[in-house]
PDB file of C-alpha atoms and ligand atoms in Angstrom:
ATOM      1  CA  MET V   1      15.236  -3.463   7.877  1.00  0.00           C
ATOM      2  CA  ARG V   2      14.962  -0.695   5.228  1.00  0.00           C
ATOM      3  CA  VAL V   3      16.734   2.387   5.871  1.00  0.00           C
ATOM      4  CA  GLY V   4      14.741   4.964   8.364  1.00  0.00           C
ATOM      5  CA  GLN V   5      12.247   2.668   9.057  1.00  0.00           C
ATOM      6  CA  GLY V   6      11.722   0.271  12.011  1.00  0.00           C
ATOM      7  CA  GLY V   7       9.096  -1.427  14.232  1.00  0.00           C
ATOM      8  CA  THR V   8       8.784  -2.569  17.990  1.00  0.00           C
ATOM      9  CA  GLY V   9       6.005  -4.709  19.614  1.00  0.00           C
ATOM     10  CA  PRO V  10       4.986  -8.443  19.877  1.00  0.00           C
ATOM     11  CA  GLY V  11       5.758 -10.782  17.262  1.00  0.00           C
ATOM     12  CA  PRO V  12       7.519 -10.588  13.784  1.00  0.00           C
ATOM     13  CA  HIS V  13       7.830  -7.435  11.460  1.00  0.00           C
ATOM     14  CA  THR V  14       8.594  -6.967   8.023  1.00  0.00           C
ATOM     15  CA  PRO V  15      11.690  -5.023   6.383  1.00  0.00           C
ATOM     16  CA  ASP V  16       9.272  -1.944   6.309  1.00  0.00           C
ATOM     17  CA  GLY V  17       8.682  -2.087  10.105  1.00  0.00           C
ATOM     18  CA  SER V  18       4.981  -3.607   9.482  1.00  0.00           C
ATOM     19  CA  ALA V  19       3.854  -5.769  12.656  1.00  0.00           C
ATOM     20  CA  VAL V  20       2.687  -9.062  11.075  1.00  0.00           C
ATOM     21  CA  GLU V  21       0.219  -9.532  14.248  1.00  0.00           C
ATOM     22  CA  LEU V  22      -1.172  -6.222  13.857  1.00  0.00           C
ATOM     23  CA  TYR V  23      -2.307  -6.575  10.486  1.00  0.00           C
ATOM     24  CA  GLU V  24      -3.645 -10.080  11.736  1.00  0.00           C
ATOM     25  CA  LEU V  25      -6.018  -7.927  13.785  1.00  0.00           C
ATOM     26  CA  THR V  26      -6.613  -5.162  11.841  1.00  0.00           C
ATOM     27  CA  HIS V  27      -9.912  -5.191   9.580  1.00  0.00           C
ATOM     28  CA  ALA V  28     -10.903  -3.236   6.430  1.00  0.00           C
ATOM     29  CA  HIS V  29     -11.944   0.307   6.640  1.00  0.00           C
ATOM     30  CA  GLY V  30     -13.885   0.451   3.176  1.00  0.00           C
ATOM     31  CA  GLU V  31     -10.766  -0.178   0.892  1.00  0.00           C
ATOM     32  CA  ASP V  32     -12.359  -3.297  -0.495  1.00  0.00           C
ATOM     33  CA  GLU V  33     -15.564  -2.031  -1.067  1.00  0.00           C
ATOM     34  CA  LEU V  34     -13.915   1.275  -2.814  1.00  0.00           C
ATOM     35  CA  ILE V  35     -12.305  -0.979  -5.188  1.00  0.00           C
ATOM     36  CA  ASN V  36     -14.686  -3.459  -5.887  1.00  0.00           C
ATOM     37  CA  ALA V  37     -16.995  -0.639  -6.730  1.00  0.00           C
ATOM     38  CA  ALA V  38     -14.251   0.780  -9.235  1.00  0.00           C
ATOM     39  CA  ILE V  39     -13.515  -2.413 -11.010  1.00  0.00           C
ATOM     40  CA  ASP V  40     -15.375  -4.976 -13.197  1.00  0.00           C
ATOM     41  CA  PRO V  41     -16.904  -8.138 -11.622  1.00  0.00           C
ATOM     42  CA  GLY V  42     -14.629 -11.134 -11.810  1.00  0.00           C
ATOM     43  CA  SER V  43     -11.493  -8.967 -12.331  1.00  0.00           C
ATOM     44  CA  SER V  44      -8.053 -10.395 -12.423  1.00  0.00           C
ATOM     45  CA  ILE V  45      -5.890  -8.344  -9.689  1.00  0.00           C
ATOM     46  CA  LEU V  46      -2.308  -8.100  -8.811  1.00  0.00           C
ATOM     47  CA  GLU V  47      -2.161  -6.869  -5.325  1.00  0.00           C
ATOM     48  CA  LEU V  48       1.388  -5.490  -4.526  1.00  0.00           C
ATOM     49  CA  GLY V  49       2.402  -5.688  -0.693  1.00  0.00           C
ATOM     50  CA  CYS V  50      -0.844  -7.451   0.494  1.00  0.00           C
ATOM     51  CA  GLY V  51       0.242  -7.778   4.177  1.00  0.00           C
ATOM     52  CA  THR V  52      -1.758 -10.702   5.871  1.00  0.00           C
ATOM     53  CA  GLY V  53      -4.291 -10.317   3.182  1.00  0.00           C
ATOM     54  CA  ARG V  54      -6.505  -7.649   4.960  1.00  0.00           C
ATOM     55  CA  ILE V  55      -7.848  -6.471   1.717  1.00  0.00           C
ATOM     56  CA  THR V  56      -7.203  -9.469  -0.412  1.00  0.00           C
ATOM     57  CA  ARG V  57      -9.744 -11.743   1.478  1.00  0.00           C
ATOM     58  CA  PRO V  58     -12.807  -9.419   0.826  1.00  0.00           C
ATOM     59  CA  LEU V  59     -11.637  -8.764  -2.972  1.00  0.00           C
ATOM     60  CA  VAL V  60     -11.719 -12.902  -3.354  1.00  0.00           C
ATOM     61  CA  ALA V  61     -15.113 -12.749  -1.723  1.00  0.00           C
ATOM     62  CA  PHE V  62     -16.288 -10.400  -4.012  1.00  0.00           C
ATOM     63  CA  GLY V  63     -15.470 -12.856  -6.860  1.00  0.00           C
ATOM     64  CA  HIS V  64     -12.217 -11.182  -8.347  1.00  0.00           C
ATOM     65  CA  HIS V  65      -9.117 -13.465  -9.022  1.00  0.00           C
ATOM     66  CA  VAL V  66      -6.180 -12.172  -6.587  1.00  0.00           C
ATOM     67  CA  VAL V  67      -2.672 -12.793  -7.072  1.00  0.00           C
ATOM     68  CA  ALA V  68      -1.231 -11.540  -3.781  1.00  0.00           C
ATOM     69  CA  VAL V  69       2.533 -10.563  -3.355  1.00  0.00           C
ATOM     70  CA  ASP V  70       4.520  -9.364  -0.495  1.00  0.00           C
ATOM     71  CA  GLU V  71       8.181  -9.578   0.186  1.00  0.00           C
ATOM     72  CA  SER V  72       7.671 -11.053   4.048  1.00  0.00           C
ATOM     73  CA  ALA V  73       7.397 -14.640   4.582  1.00  0.00           C
ATOM     74  CA  GLU V  74       5.732 -14.191   7.764  1.00  0.00           C
ATOM     75  CA  MET V  75       3.057 -11.858   6.122  1.00  0.00           C
ATOM     76  CA  ILE V  76       2.349 -13.815   2.977  1.00  0.00           C
ATOM     77  CA  ALA V  77       1.859 -17.373   5.269  1.00  0.00           C
ATOM     78  CA  ARG V  78      -1.312 -15.702   6.526  1.00  0.00           C
ATOM     79  CA  VAL V  79      -3.003 -15.251   3.172  1.00  0.00           C
ATOM     80  CA  THR V  80      -5.207 -17.970   2.435  1.00  0.00           C
ATOM     81  CA  GLY V  81      -7.694 -18.576  -0.312  1.00  0.00           C
ATOM     82  CA  THR V  82      -5.755 -17.368  -3.360  1.00  0.00           C
ATOM     83  CA  GLU V  83      -2.426 -17.535  -5.056  1.00  0.00           C
ATOM     84  CA  THR V  84       0.463 -15.810  -3.306  1.00  0.00           C
ATOM     85  CA  ILE V  85       3.959 -14.963  -4.341  1.00  0.00           C
ATOM     86  CA  ARG V  86       6.757 -14.143  -2.260  1.00  0.00           C
ATOM     87  CA  ALA V  87       8.710 -11.411  -4.041  1.00  0.00           C
ATOM     88  CA  THR V  88      10.265  -7.606  -3.807  1.00  0.00           C
ATOM     89  CA  ILE V  89       7.820  -5.563  -5.769  1.00  0.00           C
ATOM     90  CA  GLY V  90      10.317  -3.800  -7.545  1.00  0.00           C
ATOM     91  CA  ASP V  91      11.822  -6.931  -8.850  1.00  0.00           C
ATOM     92  CA  LEU V  92       8.756  -8.765  -9.713  1.00  0.00           C
ATOM     93  CA  ARG V  93       8.384  -9.782 -13.453  1.00  0.00           C
ATOM     94  CA  LEU V  94       5.561 -11.805 -14.358  1.00  0.00           C
ATOM     95  CA  GLU V  95       4.485 -13.354 -17.820  1.00  0.00           C
ATOM     96  CA  ARG V  96       1.099 -12.493 -16.848  1.00  0.00           C
ATOM     97  CA  ARG V  97      -1.071  -9.258 -17.148  1.00  0.00           C
ATOM     98  CA  PHE V  98      -3.806  -8.140 -15.036  1.00  0.00           C
ATOM     99  CA  ASP V  99      -7.092  -6.173 -15.367  1.00  0.00           C
ATOM    100  CA  VAL V 100      -6.284  -4.491 -12.057  1.00  0.00           C
ATOM    101  CA  VAL V 101      -2.957  -3.626 -10.124  1.00  0.00           C
ATOM    102  CA  LEU V 102      -3.143  -2.566  -6.688  1.00  0.00           C
ATOM    103  CA  MET V 103      -0.693  -1.031  -4.669  1.00  0.00           C
ATOM    104  CA  MET V 104      -2.040   0.557  -1.698  1.00  0.00           C
ATOM    105  CA  SER V 105      -1.060   1.243   1.952  1.00  0.00           C
ATOM    106  CA  PHE V 106       1.048   4.401   0.819  1.00  0.00           C
ATOM    107  CA  LEU V 107       3.892   2.082  -0.503  1.00  0.00           C
ATOM    108  CA  ILE V 108       4.028   4.948  -3.216  1.00  0.00           C
ATOM    109  CA  ASN V 109       5.061   7.341  -0.508  1.00  0.00           C
ATOM    110  CA  VAL V 110       8.332   5.665  -0.217  1.00  0.00           C
ATOM    111  CA  ALA V 111      10.943   8.333   0.469  1.00  0.00           C
ATOM    112  CA  ASP V 112      13.745   7.136  -1.985  1.00  0.00           C
ATOM    113  CA  ASP V 113      12.623   8.225  -5.426  1.00  0.00           C
ATOM    114  CA  ALA V 114      14.431   5.737  -7.461  1.00  0.00           C
ATOM    115  CA  GLU V 115      12.675   2.813  -5.342  1.00  0.00           C
ATOM    116  CA  ARG V 116       9.328   4.509  -6.133  1.00  0.00           C
ATOM    117  CA  LEU V 117      10.120   4.486  -9.617  1.00  0.00           C
ATOM    118  CA  ARG V 118      11.107   0.735  -9.620  1.00  0.00           C
ATOM    119  CA  LEU V 119       7.270   0.270  -7.675  1.00  0.00           C
ATOM    120  CA  LEU V 120       5.525   2.133 -10.463  1.00  0.00           C
ATOM    121  CA  ARG V 121       7.290   0.034 -13.207  1.00  0.00           C
ATOM    122  CA  THR V 122       6.447  -2.849 -11.616  1.00  0.00           C
ATOM    123  CA  CYS V 123       3.015  -1.583 -11.602  1.00  0.00           C
ATOM    124  CA  ALA V 124       2.791  -0.693 -15.388  1.00  0.00           C
ATOM    125  CA  HIS V 125       4.538  -4.025 -16.172  1.00  0.00           C
ATOM    126  CA  HIS V 126       1.752  -5.883 -14.780  1.00  0.00           C
ATOM    127  CA  VAL V 127      -1.463  -4.036 -16.118  1.00  0.00           C
ATOM    128  CA  ARG V 128      -2.818  -5.095 -19.287  1.00  0.00           C
ATOM    129  CA  PRO V 129      -3.710  -2.491 -22.240  1.00  0.00           C
ATOM    130  CA  GLY V 130      -6.874  -0.568 -21.035  1.00  0.00           C
ATOM    131  CA  GLY V 131      -6.627  -2.047 -17.218  1.00  0.00           C
ATOM    132  CA  ALA V 132      -6.387   0.131 -14.095  1.00  0.00           C
ATOM    133  CA  VAL V 133      -3.767   0.689 -11.527  1.00  0.00           C
ATOM    134  CA  PHE V 134      -4.934   2.005  -8.251  1.00  0.00           C
ATOM    135  CA  VAL V 135      -2.300   3.544  -6.067  1.00  0.00           C
ATOM    136  CA  GLN V 136      -3.338   4.710  -2.245  1.00  0.00           C
ATOM    137  CA  GLN V 137      -1.011   7.899  -1.612  1.00  0.00           C
ATOM    138  CA  GLU V 138      -0.756  10.094   1.539  1.00  0.00           C
ATOM    139  CA  ILE V 139      -2.715  13.437   1.342  1.00  0.00           C
ATOM    140  CA  PRO V 140       0.229  16.149   1.751  1.00  0.00           C
ATOM    141  CA  GLY V 141       0.119  18.414   4.781  1.00  0.00           C
ATOM    142  CA  THR V 142      -2.262  16.212   6.490  1.00  0.00           C
ATOM    143  CA  ARG V 143      -0.120  14.160   9.177  1.00  0.00           C
ATOM    144  CA  HIS V 144       0.601  16.505  12.364  1.00  0.00           C
ATOM    145  CA  ALA V 145       1.711  15.483  15.829  1.00  0.00           C
ATOM    146  CA  PRO V 146       0.454  14.643  18.336  1.00  0.00           C
ATOM    147  CA  ALA V 147      -2.873  13.078  16.831  1.00  0.00           C
ATOM    148  CA  THR V 148      -5.033  10.217  17.854  1.00  0.00           C
ATOM    149  CA  VAL V 149      -7.143   8.340  15.473  1.00  0.00           C
ATOM    150  CA  GLU V 150      -9.634   6.172  17.067  1.00  0.00           C
ATOM    151  CA  ARG V 151     -11.256   3.188  15.203  1.00  0.00           C
ATOM    152  CA  GLU V 152     -13.772   0.796  16.239  1.00  0.00           C
ATOM    153  CA  HIS V 153     -11.355  -1.973  17.682  1.00  0.00           C
ATOM    154  CA  SER V 154      -8.102   0.249  17.929  1.00  0.00           C
ATOM    155  CA  THR V 155      -5.952   3.524  18.372  1.00  0.00           C
ATOM    156  CA  MET V 156      -3.420   5.174  16.253  1.00  0.00           C
ATOM    157  CA  VAL V 157      -1.416   7.542  17.651  1.00  0.00           C
ATOM    158  CA  ILE V 158       0.842   9.945  15.505  1.00  0.00           C
ATOM    159  CA  SER V 159       4.041  11.055  17.301  1.00  0.00           C
ATOM    160  CA  GLU V 160       7.487  12.584  16.431  1.00  0.00           C
ATOM    161  CA  VAL V 161       6.580  14.021  13.269  1.00  0.00           C
ATOM    162  CA  GLU V 162       9.638  15.614  11.713  1.00  0.00           C
ATOM    163  CA  ASP V 163      10.183  17.388   8.421  1.00  0.00           C
ATOM    164  CA  LEU V 164      13.591  16.541   6.760  1.00  0.00           C
ATOM    165  CA  PRO V 165      15.080  18.071   3.521  1.00  0.00           C
ATOM    166  CA  ASP V 166      13.830  17.302   0.059  1.00  0.00           C
ATOM    167  CA  GLY V 167      10.065  16.764   1.476  1.00  0.00           C
ATOM    168  CA  VAL V 168      10.954  13.749   3.539  1.00  0.00           C
ATOM    169  CA  GLN V 169       8.873  13.463   6.473  1.00  0.00           C
ATOM    170  CA  ALA V 170       9.439  10.989   9.722  1.00  0.00           C
ATOM    171  CA  ALA V 171       6.820  10.201  12.176  1.00  0.00           C
ATOM    172  CA  THR V 172       6.273   7.319  14.519  1.00  0.00           C
ATOM    173  CA  LEU V 173       2.737   5.472  14.472  1.00  0.00           C
ATOM    174  CA  THR V 174       1.562   3.469  17.573  1.00  0.00           C
ATOM    175  CA  HIS V 175      -1.215   1.555  17.082  1.00  0.00           C
ATOM    176  CA  THR V 176      -2.930  -0.467  20.043  1.00  0.00           C
ATOM    177  CA  VAL V 177      -5.440  -3.141  19.628  1.00  0.00           C
ATOM    178  CA  ASP V 178      -7.160  -4.924  22.793  1.00  0.00           C
ATOM    179  CA  GLY V 179      -3.891  -3.673  24.959  1.00  0.00           C
ATOM    180  CA  ARG V 180      -1.376  -4.804  22.613  1.00  0.00           C
ATOM    181  CA  SER V 181       0.726  -2.016  21.052  1.00  0.00           C
ATOM    182  CA  TRP V 182       2.753  -1.784  17.980  1.00  0.00           C
ATOM    183  CA  SER V 183       5.330   1.283  16.943  1.00  0.00           C
ATOM    184  CA  GLN V 184       6.559   2.026  13.519  1.00  0.00           C
ATOM    185  CA  ARG V 185       9.071   4.562  12.646  1.00  0.00           C
ATOM    186  CA  ILE V 186       8.175   5.558   9.026  1.00  0.00           C
ATOM    187  CA  LEU V 187      10.033   7.567   6.487  1.00  0.00           C
ATOM    188  CA  THR V 188       7.567   9.055   3.750  1.00  0.00           C
ATOM    189  CA  LYS V 189       7.881  11.496   0.773  1.00  0.00           C
ATOM    190  CA  ASN V 190       4.639  13.183  -0.256  1.00  0.00           C
ATOM    191  CA  LEU V 191       4.063  13.988  -3.850  1.00  0.00           C
ATOM    192  CA  SER V 192       2.413  16.854  -5.673  1.00  0.00           C
ATOM    193  CA  GLU V 193       0.283  16.218  -8.769  1.00  0.00           C
ATOM    194  CA  VAL V 194       2.845  17.187 -10.875  1.00  0.00           C
ATOM    195  CA  ALA V 195       5.591  15.442  -9.224  1.00  0.00           C
ATOM    196  CA  LEU V 196       3.155  12.192  -9.231  1.00  0.00           C
ATOM    197  CA  GLU V 197       2.175  12.907 -12.850  1.00  0.00           C
ATOM    198  CA  ALA V 198       6.104  12.826 -13.817  1.00  0.00           C
ATOM    199  CA  GLN V 199       6.813   9.780 -12.159  1.00  0.00           C
ATOM    200  CA  LEU V 200       3.805   8.020 -13.512  1.00  0.00           C
ATOM    201  CA  ALA V 201       4.917   9.291 -16.948  1.00  0.00           C
ATOM    202  CA  GLU V 202       8.579   7.653 -16.404  1.00  0.00           C
ATOM    203  CA  ALA V 203       7.308   4.623 -15.411  1.00  0.00           C
ATOM    204  CA  GLY V 204       4.815   4.497 -18.574  1.00  0.00           C
ATOM    205  CA  LEU V 205       1.576   5.214 -17.074  1.00  0.00           C
ATOM    206  CA  ARG V 206      -0.691   8.122 -16.878  1.00  0.00           C
ATOM    207  CA  ARG V 207      -3.254   9.431 -14.444  1.00  0.00           C
ATOM    208  CA  THR V 208      -7.022   9.039 -15.212  1.00  0.00           C
ATOM    209  CA  GLY V 209      -8.687  10.139 -12.092  1.00  0.00           C
ATOM    210  CA  TYR V 210      -8.922   9.751  -8.548  1.00  0.00           C
ATOM    211  CA  LEU V 211     -11.456   7.351  -6.630  1.00  0.00           C
ATOM    212  CA  THR V 212     -11.940   9.728  -3.774  1.00  0.00           C
ATOM    213  CA  PRO V 213     -12.271  13.412  -3.467  1.00  0.00           C
ATOM    214  CA  ASP V 214      -9.515  14.028  -1.231  1.00  0.00           C
ATOM    215  CA  LYS V 215      -7.149  12.368  -4.366  1.00  0.00           C
ATOM    216  CA  MET V 216      -6.072   9.547  -1.798  1.00  0.00           C
ATOM    217  CA  TRP V 217      -6.705   6.867  -4.315  1.00  0.00           C
ATOM    218  CA  VAL V 218      -5.294   7.418  -7.667  1.00  0.00           C
ATOM    219  CA  ARG V 219      -6.242   5.441 -11.002  1.00  0.00           C
ATOM    220  CA  ALA V 220      -3.663   5.113 -13.517  1.00  0.00           C
ATOM    221  CA  GLN V 221      -3.380   3.051 -17.155  1.00  0.00           C
ATOM    222  CA  SER V 222      -0.333   2.426 -19.226  1.00  0.00           C
ATOM    223  CA  VAL V 223       0.357   5.025 -22.084  1.00  0.00           C
TER     224      VAL V 223
HETATM  225  C1  SAM H   1       1.711  -1.569   6.024  1.00  0.00           C
HETATM  226  S1  SAM H   1       1.463  -3.209   5.326  1.00  0.00           S
HETATM  227  C2  SAM H   1      -0.070  -3.303   4.687  1.00  0.00           C
HETATM  228  C3  SAM H   1      -0.412  -4.626   4.244  1.00  0.00           C
HETATM  229  C4  SAM H   1      -1.761  -4.203   3.355  1.00  0.00           C
HETATM  230  N1  SAM H   1      -1.836  -3.733   2.119  1.00  0.00           N
HETATM  231  C5  SAM H   1      -3.116  -3.915   3.935  1.00  0.00           C
HETATM  232  O1  SAM H   1      -3.697  -2.937   4.047  1.00  0.00           O
HETATM  233  O2  SAM H   1      -3.641  -4.613   5.059  1.00  0.00           O
HETATM  234  C6  SAM H   1       2.675  -3.119   3.721  1.00  0.00           C
HETATM  235  C7  SAM H   1       3.211  -4.219   3.390  1.00  0.00           C
HETATM  236  O3  SAM H   1       3.655  -4.052   2.242  1.00  0.00           O
HETATM  237  C8  SAM H   1       5.042  -4.874   2.184  1.00  0.00           C
HETATM  238  N2  SAM H   1       5.927  -4.349   1.453  1.00  0.00           N
HETATM  239  C9  SAM H   1       6.459  -3.229   1.855  1.00  0.00           C
HETATM  240  N3  SAM H   1       7.503  -2.789   0.685  1.00  0.00           N
HETATM  241  C10 SAM H   1       7.667  -4.044  -0.198  1.00  0.00           C
HETATM  242  C11 SAM H   1       8.299  -4.189  -1.218  1.00  0.00           C
HETATM  243  N4  SAM H   1       9.216  -3.187  -1.898  1.00  0.00           N
HETATM  244  N5  SAM H   1       7.921  -5.232  -1.861  1.00  0.00           N
HETATM  245  C12 SAM H   1       7.090  -6.359  -1.219  1.00  0.00           C
HETATM  246  N6  SAM H   1       6.457  -6.144  -0.078  1.00  0.00           N
HETATM  247  C13 SAM H   1       6.468  -4.831   0.346  1.00  0.00           C
HETATM  248  C14 SAM H   1       5.196  -5.268   3.702  1.00  0.00           C
HETATM  249  O4  SAM H   1       6.164  -6.335   3.750  1.00  0.00           O
HETATM  250  C15 SAM H   1       3.968  -5.040   4.394  1.00  0.00           C
HETATM  251  O5  SAM H   1       3.480  -6.684   4.528  1.00  0.00           O
END
C-alpha cells in the first residue's frame, strides 16, 4: 500500500487503494469519447494506470491500438482484447514510442512531487515526436465534504476532507454500486497552472492546450 492511501470493501485492492471489483462494475462516463475525438483514427495509445480496462475497451472498439499498463496483477488480469503490461509507471521504459500517451484518473495529483516527476518522465519517454500526452487532473478547490455525486448506477460520497501542509489534501471517497460499498482514503496535491507547467518542463514536456473548459484534461507534447 502506498503511503497515506488505503482501501476497504469487497475483493482485492491495488497499492493505491483502488478496488478491483468496483472498477469492474464502473462504466465510462464520456472519457473515451473525449479522447477519441481529440486523436487521429487508428492511433497507437499507451494507457498508464488502465485498471480493469474501463476506458481501454472503448478505445480499442473505436479502432485504436492500445497498450494497457498497470502495476496491479488483479486489475490487469481483467483487461482483455489488447496488449497489457504489468509495470509501475515510473519504472516503465519501452523501446516503442506512441502517438498518444494517456494518464488519466488523477494519477498526476499524487502528493509526492518526486513520484509525479517520475510519472511525467515516463509519459515524455513514450510519446513520439509530434504525438500527444493527455493527463486528467483534479480541478483545484472543487473537492468539499460532505458531498454526494450521483450517477446512473452508483453513488460517490466525499467525506473527511483534510487540508494538509504544502497543498496536499486527504479525503475519503465511498462508492456504492448495487448495494456494495468501497471506501478509499486518497492523498492528492492540486497543481496551479504555473506548477504544472514547471513539472511538465522538468519532464521534457510542454502544455499545448486543454480538452475541456474546466482544464481537467491537459494536452502536452515533448519539447
Ligand atoms: C483509480 S484506478 C483507475 C483505472 C482506470 N484508469 C479507470 O479510469 O478506470 C487507478 C489505477 O492506476 C493504477 N496505478 C496507480 N498508480 C500506479 C503506478 N504508479 N504504476 C502503475 N499503476 C498505477 C492502479 O493500480 C489502478 O488500477
